[in-house]
Amino acid sequence: MTFSSCTGETENCACSQERFALTFWGIARVFAPFLFLVIGMILSHTFPYPVPSITFYLAGYAIGGMSTFGKFISNMKRGRLFDENFLMILATTGALTLKEFAEATTVMALYSLGEFLEARALERSKLFVQHLLSGKTQRVQIERDGQWVEVRPQEVKVGDTFRVSPGEKILLDGVVLKGTSHLDTSNLTGESLPLFRKPGDEIWSGTVNLEGNLILQATRDYEHSTINTITQLLENALQKKAPTERFITRFARYYTPVVIIMAGLLLFAPLLTGNFGPASIYRALTVLMISCPCALVISIPLGFLAGIG
């Protein structure tokens, strides 16, 4: 997996503006369904006619379901009809048919919120990986023949002596030979309190030297360093789905047809006994509405990505 980042003042400005636009419209698209849902509920209790409230309900449903409908159409073109998106649409359509507009809008709004939070967690993870990968292009000052020379971190061997100036990121694991300083370890541990290091103490790559000059001896090469190990783990985690998430995707392929068959039986079985009527349609639509596994669909990828974010 590779991550691109903007370079240069102009590109950085453009990247910031694009990220702001995506964030602004992303937030607006997420919270608009909730806003319309609340307005619809208020109107349903204040207006004698249902048209105004239904209008806001449907607007919230359409905005909240944009992503779901888009993914459903995309998967349908690939021949993957029975997935969680199809079941979400089927269930909420059943709710709309039963005139349960608030329930249908709520499901789509919650799912849209879950997708947004998942995307934000993924974005934070990518930015963190970009930050770690930036160390590959930086230089390390090592001692050779009594002189300090700059080399790439990949060229440093175990046992080499290198130094780190105040404000620099430490790119290699090592032990302090000379000097004392406080380190910012928040990249690795999340701890905001600086960590004091003195001669003989171990230092991990990925931390930032805050004050004093440090002379260190490398204890691992860059390939086996803390920063490179974490980077590889994060890249692998971002590329793969969690086992539970893969299970949900497979589960939906079988669960969705089963739900449709059950609803069909409830709808058409009364024809054999001569008891077919509006109640049969209501029961079939009710099964479709309550069959939506929105809790699993929302929580699994969100919980997984929040864990690595």
PDB file of C-alpha atoms in Angstrom:
ATOM      1  CA  MET A   1       0.000   0.000   0.000  1.00  0.00           C
ATOM      2  CA  THR A   2       1.313   3.423  -0.862  1.00  0.00           C
ATOM      3  CA  PHE A   3       0.173   6.774   0.438  1.00  0.00           C
ATOM      4  CA  SER A   4       0.729  10.022  -1.388  1.00  0.00           C
ATOM      5  CA  SER A   5       1.207  13.325   0.342  1.00  0.00           C
ATOM      6  CA  CYS A   6       1.362  16.856  -1.003  1.00  0.00           C
ATOM      7  CA  THR A   7       4.698  18.581  -1.230  1.00  0.00           C
ATOM      8  CA  GLY A   8       5.357  22.261  -1.618  1.00  0.00           C
ATOM      9  CA  GLU A   9       3.472  25.242  -0.255  1.00  0.00           C
ATOM     10  CA  THR A  10       0.979  25.428  -3.117  1.00  0.00           C
ATOM     11  CA  GLU A  11       0.187  21.707  -3.043  1.00  0.00           C
ATOM     12  CA  ASN A  12      -0.105  21.715   0.741  1.00  0.00           C
ATOM     13  CA  CYS A  13      -2.620  24.563   0.496  1.00  0.00           C
ATOM     14  CA  ALA A  14      -4.607  22.705  -2.171  1.00  0.00           C
ATOM     15  CA  CYS A  15      -4.542  19.515  -0.105  1.00  0.00           C
ATOM     16  CA  SER A  16      -5.759  21.375   2.981  1.00  0.00           C
ATOM     17  CA  GLN A  17      -8.592  23.008   1.035  1.00  0.00           C
ATOM     18  CA  GLU A  18      -9.623  19.672  -0.500  1.00  0.00           C
ATOM     19  CA  ARG A  19      -9.560  17.941   2.895  1.00  0.00           C
ATOM     20  CA  PHE A  20     -11.615  20.785   4.405  1.00  0.00           C
ATOM     21  CA  ALA A  21     -14.154  20.567   1.589  1.00  0.00           C
ATOM     22  CA  LEU A  22     -14.460  16.805   1.925  1.00  0.00           C
ATOM     23  CA  THR A  23     -14.792  17.083   5.685  1.00  0.00           C
ATOM     24  CA  PHE A  24     -17.343  19.912   5.507  1.00  0.00           C
ATOM     25  CA  TRP A  25     -19.567  18.205   2.942  1.00  0.00           C
ATOM     26  CA  GLY A  26     -19.070  14.863   4.636  1.00  0.00           C
ATOM     27  CA  ILE A  27     -20.279  16.250   7.953  1.00  0.00           C
ATOM     28  CA  ALA A  28     -23.150  18.081   6.245  1.00  0.00           C
ATOM     29  CA  ARG A  29     -24.269  14.905   4.463  1.00  0.00           C
ATOM     30  CA  VAL A  30     -24.133  12.931   7.713  1.00  0.00           C
ATOM     31  CA  PHE A  31     -26.025  15.343   9.936  1.00  0.00           C
ATOM     32  CA  ALA A  32     -28.596  16.497   7.357  1.00  0.00           C
ATOM     33  CA  PRO A  33     -30.595  13.226   7.663  1.00  0.00           C
ATOM     34  CA  PHE A  34     -30.721  13.634  11.448  1.00  0.00           C
ATOM     35  CA  LEU A  35     -31.820  17.257  11.061  1.00  0.00           C
ATOM     36  CA  PHE A  36     -34.576  16.321   8.614  1.00  0.00           C
ATOM     37  CA  LEU A  37     -35.577  13.426  10.871  1.00  0.00           C
ATOM     38  CA  VAL A  38     -36.039  15.749  13.844  1.00  0.00           C
ATOM     39  CA  ILE A  39     -37.928  18.300  11.743  1.00  0.00           C
ATOM     40  CA  GLY A  40     -40.156  15.539  10.391  1.00  0.00           C
ATOM     41  CA  MET A  41     -40.940  14.317  13.911  1.00  0.00           C
ATOM     42  CA  ILE A  42     -41.809  17.838  15.038  1.00  0.00           C
ATOM     43  CA  LEU A  43     -44.035  18.438  12.018  1.00  0.00           C
ATOM     44  CA  SER A  44     -45.795  15.101  12.491  1.00  0.00           C
ATOM     45  CA  HIS A  45     -46.935  16.259  15.937  1.00  0.00           C
ATOM     46  CA  THR A  46     -47.766  19.858  15.025  1.00  0.00           C
ATOM     47  CA  PHE A  47     -49.340  19.691  11.542  1.00  0.00           C
ATOM     48  CA  PRO A  48     -52.682  18.004  10.969  1.00  0.00           C
ATOM     49  CA  TYR A  49     -51.562  16.842   7.522  1.00  0.00           C
ATOM     50  CA  PRO A  50     -48.709  14.321   7.056  1.00  0.00           C
ATOM     51  CA  VAL A  51     -47.312  15.753   3.802  1.00  0.00           C
ATOM     52  CA  PRO A  52     -44.764  18.192   5.365  1.00  0.00           C
ATOM     53  CA  SER A  53     -43.346  15.609   7.760  1.00  0.00           C
ATOM     54  CA  ILE A  54     -43.200  12.903   5.066  1.00  0.00           C
ATOM     55  CA  THR A  55     -41.346  15.322   2.780  1.00  0.00           C
ATOM     56  CA  PHE A  56     -38.605  15.853   5.363  1.00  0.00           C
ATOM     57  CA  TYR A  57     -38.473  12.144   6.190  1.00  0.00           C
ATOM     58  CA  LEU A  58     -37.968  11.235   2.540  1.00  0.00           C
ATOM     59  CA  ALA A  59     -35.351  13.965   2.096  1.00  0.00           C
ATOM     60  CA  GLY A  60     -33.408  12.619   5.070  1.00  0.00           C
ATOM     61  CA  TYR A  61     -33.791   9.066   3.771  1.00  0.00           C
ATOM     62  CA  ALA A  62     -32.489  10.029   0.323  1.00  0.00           C
ATOM     63  CA  ILE A  63     -29.456  11.894   1.672  1.00  0.00           C
ATOM     64  CA  GLY A  64     -28.598   9.241   4.234  1.00  0.00           C
ATOM     65  CA  GLY A  65     -28.995   6.456   1.680  1.00  0.00           C
ATOM     66  CA  MET A  66     -26.858   7.990  -1.073  1.00  0.00           C
ATOM     67  CA  SER A  67     -23.836   5.850  -0.233  1.00  0.00           C
ATOM     68  CA  THR A  68     -25.883   2.690   0.289  1.00  0.00           C
ATOM     69  CA  PHE A  69     -27.683   3.037  -3.045  1.00  0.00           C
ATOM     70  CA  GLY A  70     -24.402   3.882  -4.787  1.00  0.00           C
ATOM     71  CA  LYS A  71     -22.637   0.782  -3.451  1.00  0.00           C
ATOM     72  CA  PHE A  72     -25.656  -1.379  -4.242  1.00  0.00           C
ATOM     73  CA  ILE A  73     -25.684  -0.256  -7.882  1.00  0.00           C
ATOM     74  CA  SER A  74     -21.917  -0.748  -8.147  1.00  0.00           C
ATOM     75  CA  ASN A  75     -22.071  -4.255  -6.670  1.00  0.00           C
ATOM     76  CA  MET A  76     -25.071  -5.143  -8.825  1.00  0.00           C
ATOM     77  CA  LYS A  77     -23.049  -4.317 -11.953  1.00  0.00           C
ATOM     78  CA  ARG A  78     -20.436  -6.798 -10.731  1.00  0.00           C
ATOM     79  CA  GLY A  79     -23.041  -9.495 -10.237  1.00  0.00           C
ATOM     80  CA  ARG A  80     -23.091  -9.227  -6.427  1.00  0.00           C
ATOM     81  CA  LEU A  81     -26.747  -8.586  -5.719  1.00  0.00           C
ATOM     82  CA  PHE A  82     -27.290 -10.117  -2.298  1.00  0.00           C
ATOM     83  CA  ASP A  83     -25.214  -8.070   0.118  1.00  0.00           C
ATOM     84  CA  GLU A  84     -25.800  -5.930   3.182  1.00  0.00           C
ATOM     85  CA  ASN A  85     -26.611  -2.879   1.027  1.00  0.00           C
ATOM     86  CA  PHE A  86     -29.413  -4.736  -0.758  1.00  0.00           C
ATOM     87  CA  LEU A  87     -30.811  -5.861   2.588  1.00  0.00           C
ATOM     88  CA  MET A  88     -30.646  -2.320   3.969  1.00  0.00           C
ATOM     89  CA  ILE A  89     -32.547  -1.000   0.953  1.00  0.00           C
ATOM     90  CA  LEU A  90     -35.059  -3.838   1.067  1.00  0.00           C
ATOM     91  CA  ALA A  91     -35.708  -3.418   4.789  1.00  0.00           C
ATOM     92  CA  THR A  92     -36.079   0.354   4.651  1.00  0.00           C
ATOM     93  CA  THR A  93     -38.286   0.100   1.567  1.00  0.00           C
ATOM     94  CA  GLY A  94     -40.519  -2.204   3.577  1.00  0.00           C
ATOM     95  CA  ALA A  95     -40.619   0.384   6.344  1.00  0.00           C
ATOM     96  CA  LEU A  96     -41.571   3.104   3.863  1.00  0.00           C
ATOM     97  CA  THR A  97     -44.309   0.896   2.434  1.00  0.00           C
ATOM     98  CA  LEU A  98     -45.659   0.415   5.956  1.00  0.00           C
ATOM     99  CA  LYS A  99     -45.587   4.216   6.304  1.00  0.00           C
ATOM    100  CA  GLU A 100     -42.926   3.937   9.027  1.00  0.00           C
ATOM    101  CA  PHE A 101     -41.029   6.880   7.554  1.00  0.00           C
ATOM    102  CA  ALA A 102     -39.203   7.803  10.748  1.00  0.00           C
ATOM    103  CA  GLU A 103     -37.841   4.262  11.175  1.00  0.00           C
ATOM    104  CA  ALA A 104     -36.579   4.084   7.590  1.00  0.00           C
ATOM    105  CA  THR A 105     -34.881   7.469   7.858  1.00  0.00           C
ATOM    106  CA  THR A 106     -33.335   6.570  11.217  1.00  0.00           C
ATOM    107  CA  VAL A 107     -31.760   3.388   9.826  1.00  0.00           C
ATOM    108  CA  MET A 108     -30.212   5.203   6.867  1.00  0.00           C
ATOM    109  CA  ALA A 109     -29.062   8.117   9.034  1.00  0.00           C
ATOM    110  CA  LEU A 110     -27.339   5.823  11.538  1.00  0.00           C
ATOM    111  CA  TYR A 111     -25.694   3.816   8.775  1.00  0.00           C
ATOM    112  CA  SER A 112     -24.468   7.014   7.118  1.00  0.00           C
ATOM    113  CA  LEU A 113     -23.036   8.183  10.446  1.00  0.00           C
ATOM    114  CA  GLY A 114     -21.253   4.861  10.927  1.00  0.00           C
ATOM    115  CA  GLU A 115     -19.723   5.072   7.445  1.00  0.00           C
ATOM    116  CA  PHE A 116     -18.549   8.632   8.080  1.00  0.00           C
ATOM    117  CA  LEU A 117     -16.877   7.737  11.370  1.00  0.00           C
ATOM    118  CA  GLU A 118     -15.288   4.717   9.709  1.00  0.00           C
ATOM    119  CA  ALA A 119     -13.887   6.923   6.931  1.00  0.00           C
ATOM    120  CA  ARG A 120     -12.517   9.398   9.471  1.00  0.00           C
ATOM    121  CA  ALA A 121     -10.814   6.593  11.401  1.00  0.00           C
ATOM    122  CA  LEU A 122      -9.310   5.264   8.181  1.00  0.00           C
ATOM    123  CA  GLU A 123      -8.096   8.735   7.219  1.00  0.00           C
ATOM    124  CA  ARG A 124      -6.387   9.174  10.592  1.00  0.00           C
ATOM    125  CA  SER A 125      -4.695   5.809  10.172  1.00  0.00           C
ATOM    126  CA  LYS A 126      -3.452   6.740   6.702  1.00  0.00           C
ATOM    127  CA  LEU A 127      -2.112  10.079   7.922  1.00  0.00           C
ATOM    128  CA  PHE A 128      -0.313   8.324  10.771  1.00  0.00           C
ATOM    129  CA  VAL A 129       1.269   5.863   8.333  1.00  0.00           C
ATOM    130  CA  GLN A 130       2.315   8.778   6.117  1.00  0.00           C
ATOM    131  CA  HIS A 131       3.934  10.396   9.133  1.00  0.00           C
ATOM    132  CA  LEU A 132       5.849   7.216   9.922  1.00  0.00           C
ATOM    133  CA  LEU A 133       6.869   6.669   6.306  1.00  0.00           C
ATOM    134  CA  SER A 134       8.359  10.166   6.154  1.00  0.00           C
ATOM    135  CA  GLY A 135      11.289   8.791   8.158  1.00  0.00           C
ATOM    136  CA  LYS A 136      12.446   6.771   5.141  1.00  0.00           C
ATOM    137  CA  THR A 137      13.372   9.954   3.277  1.00  0.00           C
ATOM    138  CA  GLN A 138      15.160  11.603   6.217  1.00  0.00           C
ATOM    139  CA  ARG A 139      18.852  11.355   7.036  1.00  0.00           C
ATOM    140  CA  VAL A 140      20.763  10.088  10.044  1.00  0.00           C
ATOM    141  CA  GLN A 141      24.095  11.472  11.256  1.00  0.00           C
ATOM    142  CA  ILE A 142      26.461   8.588  12.040  1.00  0.00           C
ATOM    143  CA  GLU A 143      30.091   8.591  13.131  1.00  0.00           C
ATOM    144  CA  ARG A 144      32.595   7.246  10.605  1.00  0.00           C
ATOM    145  CA  ASP A 145      36.358   7.591  10.972  1.00  0.00           C
ATOM    146  CA  GLY A 146      35.924  10.309  13.586  1.00  0.00           C
ATOM    147  CA  GLN A 147      33.581  12.394  11.427  1.00  0.00           C
ATOM    148  CA  TRP A 148      29.822  12.827  11.329  1.00  0.00           C
ATOM    149  CA  VAL A 149      28.252  11.978   7.980  1.00  0.00           C
ATOM    150  CA  GLU A 150      24.632  11.900   6.863  1.00  0.00           C
ATOM    151  CA  VAL A 151      23.255   8.624   5.517  1.00  0.00           C
ATOM    152  CA  ARG A 152      19.858   7.077   4.898  1.00  0.00           C
ATOM    153  CA  PRO A 153      18.460   5.220   7.939  1.00  0.00           C
ATOM    154  CA  GLN A 154      18.476   1.985   5.917  1.00  0.00           C
ATOM    155  CA  GLU A 155      22.294   2.208   5.689  1.00  0.00           C
ATOM    156  CA  VAL A 156      22.864   2.234   9.454  1.00  0.00           C
ATOM    157  CA  LYS A 157      24.033  -1.065  10.964  1.00  0.00           C
ATOM    158  CA  VAL A 158      23.672  -2.453  14.461  1.00  0.00           C
ATOM    159  CA  GLY A 159      26.437  -1.013  16.648  1.00  0.00           C
ATOM    160  CA  ASP A 160      26.865   2.207  14.645  1.00  0.00           C
ATOM    161  CA  THR A 161      26.990   5.449  16.615  1.00  0.00           C
ATOM    162  CA  PHE A 162      24.573   8.184  15.577  1.00  0.00           C
ATOM    163  CA  ARG A 163      23.463  11.496  17.026  1.00  0.00           C
ATOM    164  CA  VAL A 164      20.149  13.277  17.259  1.00  0.00           C
ATOM    165  CA  SER A 165      19.734  17.041  17.604  1.00  0.00           C
ATOM    166  CA  PRO A 166      16.885  18.796  19.454  1.00  0.00           C
ATOM    167  CA  GLY A 167      13.611  18.722  17.524  1.00  0.00           C
ATOM    168  CA  GLU A 168      14.589  15.771  15.328  1.00  0.00           C
ATOM    169  CA  LYS A 169      12.685  12.524  14.978  1.00  0.00           C
ATOM    170  CA  ILE A 170      14.655   9.486  16.125  1.00  0.00           C
ATOM    171  CA  LEU A 171      14.688   7.081  13.182  1.00  0.00           C
ATOM    172  CA  LEU A 172      16.470   4.098  14.755  1.00  0.00           C
ATOM    173  CA  ASP A 173      16.236   2.106  17.966  1.00  0.00           C
ATOM    174  CA  GLY A 174      19.242   2.584  20.196  1.00  0.00           C
ATOM    175  CA  VAL A 175      20.745   3.098  23.623  1.00  0.00           C
ATOM    176  CA  VAL A 176      21.961   6.460  24.920  1.00  0.00           C
ATOM    177  CA  LEU A 177      25.756   6.803  25.099  1.00  0.00           C
ATOM    178  CA  LYS A 178      26.008  10.522  25.883  1.00  0.00           C
ATOM    179  CA  GLY A 179      23.594  13.309  26.721  1.00  0.00           C
ATOM    180  CA  THR A 180      20.231  13.646  28.408  1.00  0.00           C
ATOM    181  CA  SER A 181      16.913  14.781  27.001  1.00  0.00           C
ATOM    182  CA  HIS A 182      13.154  14.507  27.160  1.00  0.00           C
ATOM    183  CA  LEU A 183      11.413  12.610  24.368  1.00  0.00           C
ATOM    184  CA  ASP A 184       7.961  12.988  22.859  1.00  0.00           C
ATOM    185  CA  THR A 185       6.672   9.395  22.689  1.00  0.00           C
ATOM    186  CA  SER A 186       3.071  10.249  21.751  1.00  0.00           C
ATOM    187  CA  ASN A 187       3.491   8.753  18.262  1.00  0.00           C
ATOM    188  CA  LEU A 188       4.075   5.324  19.801  1.00  0.00           C
ATOM    189  CA  THR A 189       2.283   5.316  23.138  1.00  0.00           C
ATOM    190  CA  GLY A 190      -0.179   8.210  22.966  1.00  0.00           C
ATOM    191  CA  GLU A 191       1.357   9.546  26.183  1.00  0.00           C
ATOM    192  CA  SER A 192       1.613  13.343  26.104  1.00  0.00           C
ATOM    193  CA  LEU A 193       4.009  13.573  29.079  1.00  0.00           C
ATOM    194  CA  PRO A 194       7.657  13.783  27.863  1.00  0.00           C
ATOM    195  CA  LEU A 195       9.891  10.845  28.778  1.00  0.00           C
ATOM    196  CA  PHE A 196      13.322  11.589  30.305  1.00  0.00           C
ATOM    197  CA  ARG A 197      16.264   9.606  28.930  1.00  0.00           C
ATOM    198  CA  LYS A 198      19.869   9.423  30.193  1.00  0.00           C
ATOM    199  CA  PRO A 199      22.999   7.379  29.297  1.00  0.00           C
ATOM    200  CA  GLY A 200      22.243   3.670  29.358  1.00  0.00           C
ATOM    201  CA  ASP A 201      18.522   4.101  28.657  1.00  0.00           C
ATOM    202  CA  GLU A 202      16.874   2.551  25.610  1.00  0.00           C
ATOM    203  CA  ILE A 203      15.259   4.780  22.989  1.00  0.00           C
ATOM    204  CA  TRP A 204      12.720   3.724  20.376  1.00  0.00           C
ATOM    205  CA  SER A 205      12.497   4.960  16.826  1.00  0.00           C
ATOM    206  CA  GLY A 206       9.504   7.146  16.057  1.00  0.00           C
ATOM    207  CA  THR A 207       9.964   9.324  19.136  1.00  0.00           C
ATOM    208  CA  VAL A 208      11.038  12.975  18.937  1.00  0.00           C
ATOM    209  CA  ASN A 209      14.018  14.489  20.756  1.00  0.00           C
ATOM    210  CA  LEU A 210      12.746  17.634  22.483  1.00  0.00           C
ATOM    211  CA  GLU A 211      15.820  19.324  23.923  1.00  0.00           C
ATOM    212  CA  GLY A 212      19.382  18.015  24.423  1.00  0.00           C
ATOM    213  CA  ASN A 213      21.853  16.528  21.949  1.00  0.00           C
ATOM    214  CA  LEU A 214      21.989  12.749  22.165  1.00  0.00           C
ATOM    215  CA  ILE A 215      24.676  10.298  21.093  1.00  0.00           C
ATOM    216  CA  LEU A 216      23.234   6.818  20.618  1.00  0.00           C
ATOM    217  CA  GLN A 217      24.301   3.353  19.555  1.00  0.00           C
ATOM    218  CA  ALA A 218      21.992   1.529  17.168  1.00  0.00           C
ATOM    219  CA  THR A 219      20.563  -1.684  18.632  1.00  0.00           C
ATOM    220  CA  ARG A 220      18.506  -2.646  15.554  1.00  0.00           C
ATOM    221  CA  ASP A 221      18.743  -1.916  11.864  1.00  0.00           C
ATOM    222  CA  TYR A 222      15.977   0.105  10.227  1.00  0.00           C
ATOM    223  CA  GLU A 223      14.199  -2.944   8.825  1.00  0.00           C
ATOM    224  CA  HIS A 224      13.640  -4.340  12.323  1.00  0.00           C
ATOM    225  CA  SER A 225      13.161  -0.989  14.069  1.00  0.00           C
ATOM    226  CA  THR A 226      10.067  -0.089  16.060  1.00  0.00           C
ATOM    227  CA  ILE A 227       8.917   2.559  13.587  1.00  0.00           C
ATOM    228  CA  ASN A 228       9.234   0.260  10.560  1.00  0.00           C
ATOM    229  CA  THR A 229       7.511  -2.638  12.337  1.00  0.00           C
ATOM    230  CA  ILE A 230       4.542  -0.455  13.320  1.00  0.00           C
ATOM    231  CA  THR A 231       4.329   0.939   9.786  1.00  0.00           C
ATOM    232  CA  GLN A 232       4.173  -2.536   8.253  1.00  0.00           C
ATOM    233  CA  LEU A 233       1.564  -3.698  10.762  1.00  0.00           C
ATOM    234  CA  LEU A 234      -0.635  -0.679  10.041  1.00  0.00           C
ATOM    235  CA  GLU A 235      -0.275  -1.080   6.282  1.00  0.00           C
ATOM    236  CA  ASN A 236      -1.293  -4.741   6.526  1.00  0.00           C
ATOM    237  CA  ALA A 237      -4.217  -3.893   8.804  1.00  0.00           C
ATOM    238  CA  LEU A 238      -5.494  -1.217   6.427  1.00  0.00           C
ATOM    239  CA  GLN A 239      -5.270  -3.543   3.433  1.00  0.00           C
ATOM    240  CA  LYS A 240      -7.118  -6.465   4.995  1.00  0.00           C
ATOM    241  CA  LYS A 241     -10.565  -6.905   6.467  1.00  0.00           C
ATOM    242  CA  ALA A 242     -11.005  -8.221   9.971  1.00  0.00           C
ATOM    243  CA  PRO A 243     -12.248 -11.854  10.193  1.00  0.00           C
ATOM    244  CA  THR A 244     -15.519 -10.623  11.686  1.00  0.00           C
ATOM    245  CA  GLU A 245     -15.971  -8.106   8.877  1.00  0.00           C
ATOM    246  CA  ARG A 246     -15.361 -10.819   6.264  1.00  0.00           C
ATOM    247  CA  PHE A 247     -17.891 -12.999   8.083  1.00  0.00           C
ATOM    248  CA  ILE A 248     -20.543 -10.269   7.898  1.00  0.00           C
ATOM    249  CA  THR A 249     -19.983  -9.928   4.143  1.00  0.00           C
ATOM    250  CA  ARG A 250     -20.309 -13.693   3.614  1.00  0.00           C
ATOM    251  CA  PHE A 251     -23.208 -13.885   6.048  1.00  0.00           C
ATOM    252  CA  ALA A 252     -25.184 -11.297   4.081  1.00  0.00           C
ATOM    253  CA  ARG A 253     -24.909 -13.378   0.887  1.00  0.00           C
ATOM    254  CA  TYR A 254     -26.899 -16.192   2.489  1.00  0.00           C
ATOM    255  CA  TYR A 255     -28.938 -14.222   5.009  1.00  0.00           C
ATOM    256  CA  THR A 256     -30.474 -11.897   2.424  1.00  0.00           C
ATOM    257  CA  PRO A 257     -31.988 -14.633   0.196  1.00  0.00           C
ATOM    258  CA  VAL A 258     -33.312 -16.422   3.290  1.00  0.00           C
ATOM    259  CA  VAL A 259     -35.070 -13.252   4.446  1.00  0.00           C
ATOM    260  CA  ILE A 260     -36.575 -12.721   0.990  1.00  0.00           C
ATOM    261  CA  ILE A 261     -37.835 -16.313   0.897  1.00  0.00           C
ATOM    262  CA  MET A 262     -39.388 -15.956   4.369  1.00  0.00           C
ATOM    263  CA  ALA A 263     -41.107 -12.728   3.367  1.00  0.00           C
ATOM    264  CA  GLY A 264     -42.325 -14.380   0.170  1.00  0.00           C
ATOM    265  CA  LEU A 265     -43.776 -17.323   2.102  1.00  0.00           C
ATOM    266  CA  LEU A 266     -45.603 -14.986   4.465  1.00  0.00           C
ATOM    267  CA  LEU A 267     -46.933 -13.076   1.484  1.00  0.00           C
ATOM    268  CA  PHE A 268     -48.062 -15.949  -0.758  1.00  0.00           C
ATOM    269  CA  ALA A 269     -48.722 -18.848   1.629  1.00  0.00           C
ATOM    270  CA  PRO A 270     -52.149 -17.427   2.589  1.00  0.00           C
ATOM    271  CA  LEU A 271     -53.159 -17.798  -1.062  1.00  0.00           C
ATOM    272  CA  LEU A 272     -53.237 -21.564  -0.528  1.00  0.00           C
ATOM    273  CA  THR A 273     -55.651 -21.222   2.376  1.00  0.00           C
ATOM    274  CA  GLY A 274     -57.699 -18.417   0.888  1.00  0.00           C
ATOM    275  CA  ASN A 275     -56.754 -15.994   3.657  1.00  0.00           C
ATOM    276  CA  PHE A 276     -54.724 -13.597   1.535  1.00  0.00           C
ATOM    277  CA  GLY A 277     -55.280  -9.952   2.388  1.00  0.00           C
ATOM    278  CA  PRO A 278     -53.663  -6.727   3.587  1.00  0.00           C
ATOM    279  CA  ALA A 279     -52.475  -8.493   6.745  1.00  0.00           C
ATOM    280  CA  SER A 280     -50.324 -10.836   4.626  1.00  0.00           C
ATOM    281  CA  ILE A 281     -48.618  -7.911   2.928  1.00  0.00           C
ATOM    282  CA  TYR A 282     -48.104  -6.220   6.278  1.00  0.00           C
ATOM    283  CA  ARG A 283     -46.498  -9.325   7.790  1.00  0.00           C
ATOM    284  CA  ALA A 284     -44.144  -9.768   4.821  1.00  0.00           C
ATOM    285  CA  LEU A 285     -43.055  -6.136   4.921  1.00  0.00           C
ATOM    286  CA  THR A 286     -42.597  -6.334   8.690  1.00  0.00           C
ATOM    287  CA  VAL A 287     -40.181  -9.249   8.257  1.00  0.00           C
ATOM    288  CA  LEU A 288     -38.184  -7.235   5.733  1.00  0.00           C
ATOM    289  CA  MET A 289     -38.062  -4.235   8.039  1.00  0.00           C
ATOM    290  CA  ILE A 290     -36.922  -6.079  11.175  1.00  0.00           C
ATOM    291  CA  SER A 291     -34.444  -8.250   9.244  1.00  0.00           C
ATOM    292  CA  CYS A 292     -31.980  -5.426   8.645  1.00  0.00           C
ATOM    293  CA  PRO A 293     -28.748  -6.242  10.552  1.00  0.00           C
ATOM    294  CA  CYS A 294     -27.836  -2.572  10.842  1.00  0.00           C
ATOM    295  CA  ALA A 295     -26.168  -3.020  14.246  1.00  0.00           C
ATOM    296  CA  LEU A 296     -23.670  -5.528  12.816  1.00  0.00           C
ATOM    297  CA  VAL A 297     -23.195  -3.686   9.530  1.00  0.00           C
ATOM    298  CA  ILE A 298     -22.415  -0.430  11.335  1.00  0.00           C
ATOM    299  CA  SER A 299     -20.411  -1.651  14.320  1.00  0.00           C
ATOM    300  CA  ILE A 300     -17.994  -4.220  12.855  1.00  0.00           C
ATOM    301  CA  PRO A 301     -15.960  -2.085  10.398  1.00  0.00           C
ATOM    302  CA  LEU A 302     -16.222   0.957  12.650  1.00  0.00           C
ATOM    303  CA  GLY A 303     -14.891  -0.872  15.702  1.00  0.00           C
ATOM    304  CA  PHE A 304     -12.087  -2.467  13.680  1.00  0.00           C
ATOM    305  CA  LEU A 305     -10.894   0.773  12.117  1.00  0.00           C
ATOM    306  CA  ALA A 306     -11.193   2.721  15.352  1.00  0.00           C
ATOM    307  CA  GLY A 307      -8.897   0.133  16.900  1.00  0.00           C
ATOM    308  CA  ILE A 308      -6.128   0.727  14.353  1.00  0.00           C
ATOM    309  CA  GLY A 309      -6.795   4.489  14.159  1.00  0.00           C
TER     310      GLY A 309
END
